[in-house]
Coordinates of C-alpha atoms in Angstrom, one line a residue:
Chain M
M1 CA -58.5 -26.7 99.2
T2 CA -60.7 -28.6 101.6
S3 CA -58.1 -28.7 104.3
N4 CA -57.6 -25.0 103.8
F5 CA -61.3 -24.4 104.3
T6 CA -61.6 -26.6 107.4
S7 CA -58.6 -24.8 109.0
R8 CA -60.3 -21.5 108.3
A9 CA -63.5 -22.8 110.0
A10 CA -61.5 -24.2 112.9
V11 CA -59.7 -20.8 113.5
A12 CA -63.0 -19.0 113.3
L13 CA -64.6 -21.5 115.7
V14 CA -61.8 -21.0 118.3
L15 CA -62.0 -17.2 118.1
L16 CA -65.8 -17.3 118.5
L17 CA -65.5 -19.8 121.4
L18 CA -63.3 -17.2 123.2
L19 CA -65.8 -14.5 122.4
G20 CA -68.6 -16.8 123.5
T21 CA -67.0 -17.4 127.0
A22 CA -66.9 -13.6 127.5
F23 CA -70.6 -13.4 126.4
W24 CA -71.4 -16.3 128.7
S25 CA -70.0 -14.6 131.8
L26 CA -71.7 -11.4 130.8
T27 CA -75.1 -13.1 130.5
T28 CA -74.9 -15.2 133.7
G29 CA -73.6 -12.4 135.8
Y30 CA -76.3 -10.0 134.6
S31 CA -79.1 -8.9 136.8
A32 CA -81.6 -6.2 135.8
D33 CA -81.5 -2.9 137.7
A34 CA -84.2 -2.3 140.2
A35 CA -84.6 1.4 139.4
L36 CA -83.8 3.7 136.5
N37 CA -80.3 5.2 136.4
R38 CA -80.0 9.0 136.8
T39 CA -80.1 9.9 133.1
A40 CA -83.2 7.7 132.4
E41 CA -84.9 9.0 135.5
Y42 CA -84.3 12.6 134.4
Y43 CA -85.9 11.8 131.0
A44 CA -88.8 10.0 132.6
V45 CA -89.6 12.8 135.1
N46 CA -88.9 15.8 133.0
T47 CA -90.2 14.8 129.6
P48 CA -93.8 15.9 130.0
A49 CA -93.0 19.3 131.5
E50 CA -90.0 20.2 129.3
T51 CA -91.0 18.8 125.9
G52 CA -94.8 18.0 126.2
A53 CA -94.3 14.7 124.4
Q54 CA -96.0 11.5 125.6
N55 CA -93.5 9.2 123.9
V56 CA -90.2 9.5 125.9
V57 CA -88.2 7.8 123.1
T58 CA -89.3 10.5 120.7
A59 CA -88.5 13.2 123.2
I60 CA -84.9 11.8 123.5
I61 CA -84.4 11.4 119.8
V62 CA -85.9 14.8 118.6
T63 CA -85.1 17.1 121.5
Y64 CA -82.6 15.9 124.1
R65 CA -80.4 14.2 121.6
G66 CA -81.5 16.2 118.5
L67 CA -78.0 17.0 117.4
D68 CA -77.2 13.3 117.2
T69 CA -80.2 12.7 115.1
L70 CA -79.1 15.5 112.7
G71 CA -75.8 13.7 112.5
E72 CA -77.5 10.4 111.8
V73 CA -79.6 11.8 109.0
T74 CA -76.4 13.3 107.6
V75 CA -74.7 9.9 107.7
L76 CA -77.7 8.4 105.9
F77 CA -77.5 11.1 103.2
L78 CA -73.8 10.4 102.7
T79 CA -74.6 6.7 102.4
A80 CA -77.2 7.4 99.7
A81 CA -74.8 9.7 97.9
I82 CA -71.9 7.1 98.0
V83 CA -74.2 4.3 96.8
A84 CA -75.3 6.4 93.9
L85 CA -71.7 7.4 93.1
V86 CA -70.4 3.8 93.3
L87 CA -73.1 2.4 91.2
G88 CA -73.3 5.3 88.8
Q89 CA -69.7 4.9 87.7
S90 CA -70.1 1.2 86.7
K91 CA -71.6 1.3 83.3
A92 CA -73.4 -2.0 82.5
P93 CA -72.1 -3.8 79.4
R94 CA -74.2 -3.1 76.2
G95 CA -77.1 -5.4 75.8
A96 CA -76.9 -6.6 79.4
S97 CA -78.6 -3.6 80.8
G98 CA -82.4 -3.4 81.3
S99 CA -83.0 -6.6 79.5
G100 CA -83.9 -8.7 82.5
F101 CA -87.1 -6.8 83.3
L102 CA -90.4 -8.5 82.5
P103 CA -93.3 -6.1 82.4
S104 CA -95.3 -6.4 85.6
G105 CA -98.8 -7.7 85.6
E106 CA -102.1 -5.9 85.4
L107 CA -102.9 -6.9 89.0
L108 CA -99.7 -5.3 90.4
Q109 CA -100.2 -2.1 88.5
T110 CA -103.9 -1.7 89.5
G111 CA -103.1 -2.6 93.0
T112 CA -100.3 -0.1 93.2
K113 CA -102.7 2.7 92.0
M114 CA -105.1 1.8 94.7
L115 CA -102.6 1.1 97.5
L116 CA -100.0 3.8 97.0
P117 CA -102.1 6.8 98.4
L118 CA -103.1 4.7 101.4
I119 CA -99.4 3.7 102.1
L120 CA -98.2 7.3 101.8
M121 CA -101.0 8.4 104.1
F122 CA -100.1 5.7 106.6
G123 CA -96.5 6.8 106.6
A124 CA -97.6 10.4 107.2
Y125 CA -99.8 9.3 110.0
I126 CA -96.9 7.5 111.7
F127 CA -94.6 10.4 111.7
V128 CA -97.2 13.1 112.6
N129 CA -98.2 11.0 115.6
G130 CA -94.6 10.3 116.6
H131 CA -94.8 12.2 119.9
L132 CA -98.0 10.4 121.0
T133 CA -97.7 6.8 119.9
P134 CA -94.9 4.4 119.0
G135 CA -93.5 5.4 115.7
G136 CA -92.0 8.5 114.3
G137 CA -89.8 9.9 111.5
F138 CA -87.7 6.8 110.9
Q139 CA -90.5 4.3 110.8
G140 CA -92.8 6.6 108.7
G141 CA -89.9 7.3 106.4
A142 CA -89.4 3.6 105.9
V143 CA -93.1 3.2 105.1
L144 CA -92.9 6.0 102.6
A145 CA -89.9 4.3 101.0
S146 CA -91.9 1.0 100.8
G147 CA -94.6 2.9 98.9
M148 CA -91.9 4.1 96.5
L149 CA -90.7 0.5 96.3
L150 CA -94.2 -0.7 95.2
L151 CA -94.1 2.0 92.5
L152 CA -90.7 0.7 91.3
L153 CA -92.0 -2.9 91.3
A154 CA -95.1 -2.0 89.3
D155 CA -93.3 0.0 86.7
P156 CA -89.7 -0.9 86.5
G157 CA -88.9 0.9 83.3
K158 CA -90.1 4.2 84.5
R159 CA -87.9 6.5 86.6
F160 CA -89.8 8.3 89.2
R161 CA -88.6 11.8 89.0
K162 CA -85.3 11.9 90.7
A163 CA -85.4 15.7 90.8
V164 CA -88.5 15.6 93.1
I165 CA -86.9 13.2 95.5
H166 CA -83.6 15.2 95.7
R167 CA -85.6 18.4 96.2
V168 CA -87.7 16.9 99.0
E169 CA -84.5 15.5 100.6
S170 CA -82.5 18.8 100.5
L171 CA -85.4 21.1 101.4
S172 CA -86.4 19.0 104.5
G173 CA -82.7 18.9 105.6
L174 CA -82.5 22.7 105.1
F175 CA -85.7 23.3 107.2
Y176 CA -84.4 20.9 109.8
V177 CA -81.3 23.0 110.4
L178 CA -83.3 26.2 110.2
I179 CA -85.6 25.0 112.9
G180 CA -82.6 24.1 115.0
L181 CA -81.2 27.6 114.5
A182 CA -84.6 29.2 115.4
G183 CA -84.3 27.2 118.7
M184 CA -81.0 29.0 119.4
A185 CA -82.6 32.4 118.7
W186 CA -85.9 32.1 120.4
A187 CA -85.6 29.2 122.9
G188 CA -83.0 27.4 125.0
G189 CA -80.6 26.1 122.4
F190 CA -80.1 24.3 119.1
L191 CA -83.1 22.2 118.2
D192 CA -85.1 23.2 121.3
N193 CA -88.7 22.4 120.6
R194 CA -90.1 25.3 122.6
I195 CA -90.1 27.8 119.8
L196 CA -93.8 26.8 119.4
P197 CA -96.2 26.6 122.4
L198 CA -96.2 23.2 124.1
G199 CA -100.0 23.0 123.9
Q200 CA -102.1 20.6 125.8
F201 CA -100.4 17.3 126.8
G202 CA -101.6 14.5 124.6
Q203 CA -103.1 16.5 121.8
I204 CA -101.8 16.1 118.2
L205 CA -100.8 19.7 117.9
S206 CA -98.7 19.8 121.0
A207 CA -95.1 19.3 122.1
G208 CA -93.9 22.4 120.4
A209 CA -91.9 21.8 117.3
I210 CA -91.6 18.0 117.7
P211 CA -94.3 17.1 115.1
L212 CA -92.7 19.5 112.7
I213 CA -89.2 18.2 113.2
Y214 CA -90.3 14.6 113.0
T215 CA -92.2 15.3 109.8
L216 CA -89.1 16.7 108.3
I217 CA -87.0 13.8 109.5
G218 CA -89.6 11.4 108.0
L219 CA -89.6 13.1 104.6
K220 CA -85.8 13.2 104.6
V221 CA -85.4 9.6 105.6
G222 CA -88.0 8.4 103.1
A223 CA -86.3 10.3 100.3
E224 CA -82.9 8.9 101.2
F225 CA -84.2 5.3 101.4
S226 CA -86.0 5.8 98.1
S227 CA -82.9 7.1 96.4
I228 CA -80.9 4.1 97.7
L229 CA -83.5 1.7 96.4
E230 CA -83.7 3.5 93.1
S231 CA -79.9 3.6 92.5
L232 CA -79.6 -0.1 93.4
E233 CA -82.6 -1.0 91.1
E234 CA -81.9 1.0 88.0
T235 CA -79.9 -0.8 85.4
E236 CA -80.1 1.4 82.3
D237 CA -77.4 4.0 82.4
A238 CA -79.2 7.2 81.6
Chain A
M1 CA -85.2 -14.1 133.8
L2 CA -86.7 -12.4 130.7
P3 CA -83.8 -10.0 129.9
Q4 CA -81.2 -12.8 130.4
I5 CA -82.9 -15.1 127.9
A6 CA -83.3 -12.2 125.4
M7 CA -79.6 -11.3 126.0
A8 CA -78.5 -14.9 125.4
T9 CA -80.5 -15.0 122.2
G10 CA -78.8 -11.8 121.0
F11 CA -75.3 -13.1 121.9
V12 CA -76.0 -16.4 120.0
L13 CA -77.1 -14.4 117.0
I14 CA -73.9 -12.3 117.1
L15 CA -71.8 -15.4 117.3
M16 CA -73.7 -17.2 114.4
G17 CA -73.5 -14.0 112.3
L18 CA -69.8 -13.6 112.8
Y19 CA -69.2 -17.3 112.1
G20 CA -71.0 -16.9 108.8
A21 CA -69.1 -13.8 107.9
L22 CA -65.8 -15.4 108.7
T23 CA -66.3 -18.8 107.0
H24 CA -68.3 -18.1 103.9
R25 CA -66.5 -17.5 100.6
N26 CA -69.4 -15.8 98.7
I27 CA -69.4 -12.0 99.4
L28 CA -73.2 -11.8 99.6
R29 CA -73.3 -14.6 102.1
M30 CA -70.8 -12.7 104.2
I31 CA -73.0 -9.6 104.1
V32 CA -76.0 -11.8 105.3
G33 CA -73.8 -12.9 108.2
F34 CA -73.1 -9.3 109.1
T35 CA -76.8 -8.4 109.1
I36 CA -77.6 -11.3 111.4
A37 CA -74.8 -10.1 113.8
D38 CA -76.3 -6.6 113.6
T39 CA -79.7 -7.8 114.7
G40 CA -78.1 -9.7 117.6
V41 CA -76.4 -6.5 118.8
N42 CA -79.7 -4.7 118.8
V43 CA -81.4 -7.5 120.8
V44 CA -78.7 -7.4 123.4
L45 CA -78.9 -3.6 123.7
V46 CA -82.7 -3.5 124.1
S47 CA -82.6 -6.3 126.7
V48 CA -80.1 -4.3 128.8
G49 CA -82.7 -1.5 129.0
Y50 CA -85.5 -3.8 130.2
L51 CA -86.6 -3.7 133.8
P52 CA -88.9 -6.5 135.1
G53 CA -92.5 -5.5 135.8
R54 CA -92.4 -2.2 134.0
T55 CA -94.0 -1.0 130.8
A56 CA -93.1 0.9 127.6
P57 CA -91.9 4.5 127.9
I58 CA -95.1 6.1 126.6
L59 CA -96.9 8.3 129.1
D60 CA -100.5 7.7 128.0
S61 CA -103.5 6.8 130.2
A62 CA -101.8 3.5 131.3
V63 CA -98.9 5.4 132.9
P64 CA -99.7 8.5 134.8
V65 CA -97.2 11.3 134.5
A66 CA -96.7 11.5 138.3
D67 CA -95.2 8.0 138.8
A68 CA -93.5 7.7 135.4
A69 CA -90.1 7.1 137.0
T70 CA -91.3 4.0 138.7
R71 CA -93.4 2.6 135.9
I72 CA -91.5 2.8 132.6
I73 CA -88.3 1.0 131.4
D74 CA -85.1 2.7 130.4
P75 CA -85.8 4.7 127.2
V76 CA -82.1 5.5 126.4
P77 CA -81.1 2.1 124.9
Q78 CA -84.3 2.2 122.8
A79 CA -83.3 5.5 121.3
L80 CA -79.8 4.2 120.7
V81 CA -81.1 1.0 118.9
L82 CA -83.5 3.0 116.8
T83 CA -80.5 4.9 115.5
A84 CA -78.5 1.7 115.1
I85 CA -81.1 0.0 112.9
V86 CA -81.3 2.9 110.5
I87 CA -77.5 3.2 110.2
G88 CA -77.4 -0.6 109.8
L89 CA -79.5 -0.3 106.7
G90 CA -77.1 2.3 105.3
V91 CA -74.1 0.1 106.1
T92 CA -75.7 -2.9 104.4
A93 CA -76.5 -0.8 101.3
L94 CA -72.9 0.4 101.1
M95 CA -71.6 -3.2 101.5
L96 CA -73.9 -4.4 98.7
A97 CA -72.9 -1.5 96.4
Y98 CA -69.2 -2.4 96.9
A99 CA -70.0 -6.1 96.4
Y100 CA -71.5 -5.3 93.1
R101 CA -68.5 -3.2 92.1
L102 CA -66.2 -6.2 93.0
F103 CA -68.4 -8.5 90.9
R104 CA -68.1 -6.1 88.0
A105 CA -64.3 -6.1 88.4
R106 CA -63.8 -9.9 88.4
H107 CA -67.1 -11.4 87.3
S108 CA -67.1 -13.4 90.5
L109 CA -68.4 -13.2 94.0
D110 CA -65.9 -15.6 95.5
I111 CA -63.7 -13.8 98.0
S112 CA -60.7 -16.0 97.2
N113 CA -60.5 -14.5 93.7
F114 CA -59.6 -11.1 95.2
T115 CA -55.9 -11.5 96.2
E116 CA -54.5 -7.9 95.9
L117 CA -54.5 -7.4 99.7
K118 CA -53.7 -11.0 100.6
W119 CA -50.5 -11.8 102.4
Chain Y
M1 CA -96.8 -22.9 134.1
I2 CA -94.5 -20.2 132.8
A3 CA -95.6 -16.7 132.2
L4 CA -96.7 -15.7 128.7
P5 CA -94.0 -13.1 128.0
L6 CA -91.3 -15.5 129.1
A7 CA -92.7 -18.2 126.8
A8 CA -92.9 -15.7 123.9
V9 CA -89.3 -14.6 124.3
I10 CA -88.1 -18.3 124.6
G11 CA -90.2 -19.3 121.5
F12 CA -89.3 -16.5 119.3
G13 CA -85.7 -16.5 120.4
L14 CA -85.4 -20.2 119.4
A15 CA -87.2 -19.4 116.1
A16 CA -84.7 -16.5 115.4
I17 CA -81.8 -18.8 116.1
A18 CA -83.2 -21.5 113.9
A19 CA -83.7 -19.0 111.1
A20 CA -80.1 -17.8 111.5
F21 CA -78.9 -21.4 111.3
V22 CA -80.8 -21.9 108.1
A23 CA -79.3 -18.7 106.7
L24 CA -75.8 -20.0 107.5
V25 CA -76.1 -23.6 106.2
T26 CA -78.3 -23.2 103.1
R27 CA -76.7 -23.6 99.7
T28 CA -78.7 -20.9 97.9
T29 CA -78.2 -17.2 98.5
P30 CA -81.9 -16.2 98.1
V31 CA -82.9 -18.7 100.8
A32 CA -80.2 -17.2 103.0
V33 CA -81.5 -13.6 102.4
I34 CA -85.1 -14.6 103.2
A35 CA -83.9 -16.4 106.4
A36 CA -82.0 -13.3 107.5
G37 CA -85.2 -11.3 107.0
L38 CA -87.0 -13.8 109.2
V39 CA -84.4 -13.4 111.9
S40 CA -85.2 -9.7 111.9
L41 CA -88.9 -10.3 112.0
F42 CA -88.6 -12.7 115.0
A43 CA -86.3 -10.2 116.7
S44 CA -88.9 -7.5 116.2
V45 CA -91.5 -9.6 118.2
I46 CA -88.8 -10.0 120.9
F47 CA -88.5 -6.2 121.0
L48 CA -92.3 -5.9 121.4
V49 CA -92.3 -8.3 124.4
L50 CA -89.4 -6.4 125.9
A51 CA -91.6 -3.3 125.9
A52 CA -89.9 -1.5 123.0
P53 CA -92.6 -0.8 120.5
D54 CA -90.7 1.9 118.7
V55 CA -87.7 -0.4 118.1
A56 CA -90.1 -3.2 117.0
M57 CA -91.7 -1.0 114.3
T58 CA -88.3 0.1 113.0
E59 CA -86.9 -3.4 112.9
A60 CA -90.0 -4.8 111.2
A61 CA -90.1 -2.1 108.5
I62 CA -86.3 -1.5 107.9
G63 CA -84.5 -4.7 109.1
S64 CA -86.8 -7.2 107.6
G65 CA -88.4 -5.2 104.8
L66 CA -86.1 -2.8 103.0
T67 CA -82.9 -4.8 103.7
T68 CA -84.3 -7.9 102.0
F69 CA -85.2 -5.9 99.0
L70 CA -81.8 -4.3 98.7
F71 CA -80.3 -7.8 98.6
F72 CA -82.7 -8.9 95.9
Y73 CA -82.0 -5.9 93.8
V74 CA -78.2 -6.5 93.9
M75 CA -78.8 -10.2 93.2
G76 CA -81.0 -9.3 90.3
R77 CA -78.3 -7.0 88.8
I78 CA -75.6 -9.7 89.2
R79 CA -77.8 -12.4 87.7
R80 CA -78.7 -10.2 84.7
E81 CA -75.0 -9.7 84.0
G82 CA -74.4 -13.4 83.8
G83 CA -73.0 -14.3 87.2
N84 CA -74.3 -17.2 89.2
D85 CA -74.9 -16.0 92.7
Q86 CA -74.9 -19.4 94.3

C-alpha cells in the first residue's frame, strides 16, 4: 500500500515537473507588451462613445460580449438545476436527516434581522453602479446570495420560499432575453444597449440599458447561487 | 517585473493544486486541489493583461477619456477571468454534489473504494 | 528599496503559496478548506495590485466566500450521515 502510494506520488511529481519546465520557459520568456493590442485598443477608445459606460470591463461583459454572458448565466442555471437534481434524488436515511441542526443563537437571529436589509441594499448598490465603479451583476449577485446564506444560517429549519427564488430567476432571465431582442428591433443588434438614451457620461442613469441588464444579471446570479446553497444545505427531504 | 512574479505565483499554484488533486485519496481533498489550481489559472490570466505603469480600466476623473488607450491596462483578460471565477464556483458545486452522491453509494470518501472504472 | 506594488505582490504571492502548501499537507479536511479560502483571499489582493478591481471583488466574494461555505455544507451532510471526513 505504501509503495503503491509513493509510486503514485512519484509519477505525479514527474508529470508536474515536465509541466513546470513548460511554465518556467513561459515565465522567463515573458515580457509585457508596451501598448494595447488592437482589440483592447478598440474597446479603450470606443467604449465611452459607443456604450457610455465608465467601466470598460462592464462594457465588454454586458455589451460587446453580451451573448457570452447570456451563455454563462445559462451555464450557471444548468449547474443549479443539476445540483438540485443530483441531491434531490438522494433521500437521506430515516432519522439521519435534519437531526444535526442545533438551533442558532439569539445573537445570530437578531443580527440577521438587522444586517439582512443592509446586505441586500449593498448588493443592489453594487450592481446598479456596475457601469461606473468596479463591481456589477456577478459581484452584486454574490453579495445577495451571501445575505441569503446568513438567513439560512440563522434559521436552518425554515425554507425560504423556493417559489420566490425560482420566479425571480426565471423572470430576470426572460427579461434579459427580451431586452436583447429589443436591441435587435430598435438598435444595432442583439443586446445592444442603445435602446435607451446613453445619457450624460458618468451619471448613474446613463449608458443606455447597461444598468438594467446588469440588474437583471445580478438578480439571476443571486437567485442561482441561493438555490445552489439551499439545495446543498437542506437535509430534510420535503 | 511585476507581471512575471504574479505569473510565477499563478503557475506555482497551478502545479500545487494539480499535485494535490493527483495524489490525495480523499475526494474532498482532490476538489480542494482543483480549486487551488483554478485560482492559479486566474492569477496567470490577469497578470498577462497587466501593462507596467498603467491603471485600471475605469474611465473616471483619474483617466481622461481622450488618452484612455495609453493609460489603461488590457480589459479583455479581466472580463474573461470574471467569467471564469463564476463558472468555477458552478464547477465546484457540481463536483461537491457528485462527491456527496459517491459518499451515499459507498459510505466512504476514499477514491480507492471506487473500482468500477479501474483498469 | 523596492517599490510598494512589487513588495505587495511578492509578499501576498508567498502567502498564497504558503496557504496552498498548508491546504495540501494538513491532515484534516476543514483546515484544508479554510486554507484554500485563504489562497483565494490572497489572490484577490494580488488582483487588486495588478489593477483589476472587478476581478478582485469577484474573487473575494465568490472564490473565498461562497466556495468555502459550499464545502462546509457538504462536509456537514457527510458528517451527519455518519462518515468521517478526515
